[in-house]
PDB file of C-alpha atoms in Angstrom:
ATOM      1  CA  SER A   1      -1.262  -1.256  15.068  1.00 71.00           C
ATOM      2  CA  ALA A   2       0.381  -3.736  17.528  1.00 80.00           C
ATOM      3  CA  THR A   3       2.686  -5.266  15.183  1.00 80.00           C
ATOM      4  CA  LEU A   4       3.930  -1.725  14.603  1.00 74.00           C
ATOM      5  CA  LYS A   5       5.031  -1.755  17.245  1.00 78.00           C
ATOM      6  CA  LEU A   6       6.406  -4.964  17.367  1.00 81.00           C
ATOM      7  CA  TYR A   7       8.801  -4.762  14.534  1.00 79.00           C
ATOM      8  CA  GLY A   8       8.377  -1.146  13.842  1.00 82.00           C
ATOM      9  CA  GLU A   9       8.032   0.226   9.999  1.00 84.00           C
ATOM     10  CA  GLU A  10      10.730  -1.556   8.171  1.00 86.00           C
ATOM     11  CA  HIS A  11       9.083  -5.321   8.753  1.00 89.00           C
ATOM     12  CA  GLU A  12       7.678  -7.750   5.842  1.00 93.00           C
ATOM     13  CA  ASP A  13       4.888  -8.432   8.433  1.00 92.00           C
ATOM     14  CA  THR A  14       4.580  -4.503   8.829  1.00 94.00           C
ATOM     15  CA  LEU A  15       4.322  -3.867   5.835  1.00 96.00           C
ATOM     16  CA  LEU A  16       1.842  -6.842   4.876  1.00 96.00           C
ATOM     17  CA  GLU A  17      -0.767  -5.326   7.701  1.00 95.00           C
ATOM     18  CA  ALA A  18      -0.593  -1.903   6.107  1.00 96.00           C
ATOM     19  CA  ASN A  19      -1.434  -3.882   2.624  1.00 97.00           C
ATOM     20  CA  ASN A  20      -4.435  -5.255   4.336  1.00 97.00           C
ATOM     21  CA  TYR A  21      -5.849  -2.358   5.946  1.00 97.00           C
ATOM     22  CA  ALA A  22      -5.856  -0.346   3.042  1.00 97.00           C
ATOM     23  CA  ASN A  23      -7.439  -3.162   0.884  1.00 96.00           C
ATOM     24  CA  ALA A  24      -9.929  -2.740   3.120  1.00 97.00           C
ATOM     25  CA  LEU A  25      -9.893   1.099   3.183  1.00 97.00           C
ATOM     26  CA  CYS A  26     -10.595   0.923  -0.789  1.00 96.00           C
ATOM     27  CA  ARG A  27     -13.701  -1.670   0.240  1.00 95.00           C
ATOM     28  CA  LEU A  28     -15.170   0.445   1.626  1.00 97.00           C
ATOM     29  CA  GLU A  29     -14.216   3.243  -0.503  1.00 95.00           C
ATOM     30  CA  ARG A  30     -11.987   5.960   1.186  1.00 96.00           C
ATOM     31  CA  TYR A  31      -9.619   5.831  -1.514  1.00 94.00           C
ATOM     32  CA  ALA A  32      -7.515   8.735  -0.406  1.00 93.00           C
ATOM     33  CA  GLU A  33      -6.592   6.977   3.025  1.00 96.00           C
ATOM     34  CA  ALA A  34      -5.900   3.666   1.286  1.00 96.00           C
ATOM     35  CA  LYS A  35      -3.517   5.601  -1.612  1.00 94.00           C
ATOM     36  CA  THR A  36      -1.855   7.937   1.514  1.00 95.00           C
ATOM     37  CA  LEU A  37      -1.082   4.490   3.120  1.00 96.00           C
ATOM     38  CA  PHE A  38       0.415   2.825   0.370  1.00 96.00           C
ATOM     39  CA  ARG A  39       2.268   5.851  -0.781  1.00 94.00           C
ATOM     40  CA  LYS A  40       3.846   5.404   3.013  1.00 96.00           C
ATOM     41  CA  SER A  41       4.712   1.858   2.590  1.00 96.00           C
ATOM     42  CA  LEU A  42       5.562   1.582  -0.809  1.00 97.00           C
ATOM     43  CA  PRO A  43       8.385   2.893  -0.833  1.00 97.00           C
ATOM     44  CA  VAL A  44       9.424   0.836   2.301  1.00 97.00           C
ATOM     45  CA  ALA A  45       8.209  -2.783   0.693  1.00 97.00           C
ATOM     46  CA  ARG A  46      10.795  -1.627  -2.545  1.00 97.00           C
ATOM     47  CA  ARG A  47      14.137  -0.651  -0.301  1.00 96.00           C
ATOM     48  CA  ILE A  48      14.030  -3.185   2.635  1.00 96.00           C
ATOM     49  CA  LEU A  49      11.827  -6.786   0.306  1.00 96.00           C
ATOM     50  CA  GLY A  50      12.781  -5.559  -3.006  1.00 96.00           C
ATOM     51  CA  GLU A  51      11.086  -4.275  -6.332  1.00 95.00           C
ATOM     52  CA  ASN A  52      10.374  -8.268  -7.201  1.00 95.00           C
ATOM     53  CA  GLN A  53       9.087  -9.246  -3.577  1.00 97.00           C
ATOM     54  CA  GLU A  54       5.684 -10.484  -4.181  1.00 96.00           C
ATOM     55  CA  LEU A  55       4.489  -8.091  -1.503  1.00 97.00           C
ATOM     56  CA  THR A  56       6.168  -5.342  -3.312  1.00 97.00           C
ATOM     57  CA  LEU A  57       4.013  -6.393  -6.007  1.00 97.00           C
ATOM     58  CA  ARG A  58       0.919  -6.920  -4.966  1.00 97.00           C
ATOM     59  CA  MET A  59       1.374  -3.346  -3.108  1.00 97.00           C
ATOM     60  CA  ARG A  60       1.796  -1.513  -5.808  1.00 96.00           C
ATOM     61  CA  TRP A  61      -1.109  -3.815  -7.617  1.00 96.00           C
ATOM     62  CA  ASN A  62      -3.516  -2.221  -5.696  1.00 96.00           C
ATOM     63  CA  TYR A  63      -2.035   0.903  -5.467  1.00 94.00           C
ATOM     64  CA  ALA A  64      -2.398   1.027  -8.915  1.00 92.00           C
ATOM     65  CA  ASP A  65      -6.367  -0.742  -8.188  1.00 92.00           C
ATOM     66  CA  ALA A  66      -7.277   2.611  -5.063  1.00 93.00           C
ATOM     67  CA  LEU A  67      -5.823   4.731  -8.104  1.00 91.00           C
ATOM     68  CA  CYS A  68      -8.173   3.776 -10.702  1.00 89.00           C
ATOM     69  CA  ARG A  69     -11.182   3.833  -8.938  1.00 89.00           C
ATOM     70  CA  ASP A  70     -10.593   7.233  -7.116  1.00 85.00           C
ATOM     71  CA  ASN A  71     -11.110   9.277 -10.442  1.00 80.00           C
ATOM     72  CA  PRO A  72      -7.222   9.968 -10.775  1.00 75.00           C
ATOM     73  CA  THR A  73      -6.027  13.283 -11.790  1.00 75.00           C
ATOM     74  CA  LEU A  74      -2.737  13.244 -14.750  1.00 75.00           C
ATOM     75  CA  ASP A  75      -0.575  13.172 -11.321  1.00 74.00           C
ATOM     76  CA  ASP A  76      -2.150  10.282 -10.005  1.00 68.00           C
ATOM     77  CA  ILE A  77      -1.711   8.496 -13.453  1.00 70.00           C
ATOM     78  CA  CYS A  78       2.195   9.832 -13.622  1.00 70.00           C
ATOM     79  CA  GLU A  79       3.038   7.538  -9.903  1.00 64.00           C
TER      80      GLU A  79
END
């Protein structure tokens, strides 16, 4: 995306865009793709923004929602 090229993956705007894109994938029921994007961006959000920052918490909530909607395995739940 243009935001990724402009700011890099460790910028709040890039993380917000990743969250929004993953949510769009969920609405399209493309959960595997959404989970992959969340798995990639969540550690960056935690490291850059912190565990208790609003966007990090929102991303964690959205990731959990994607997991639950995609018939989770025990390994998914333990994440």
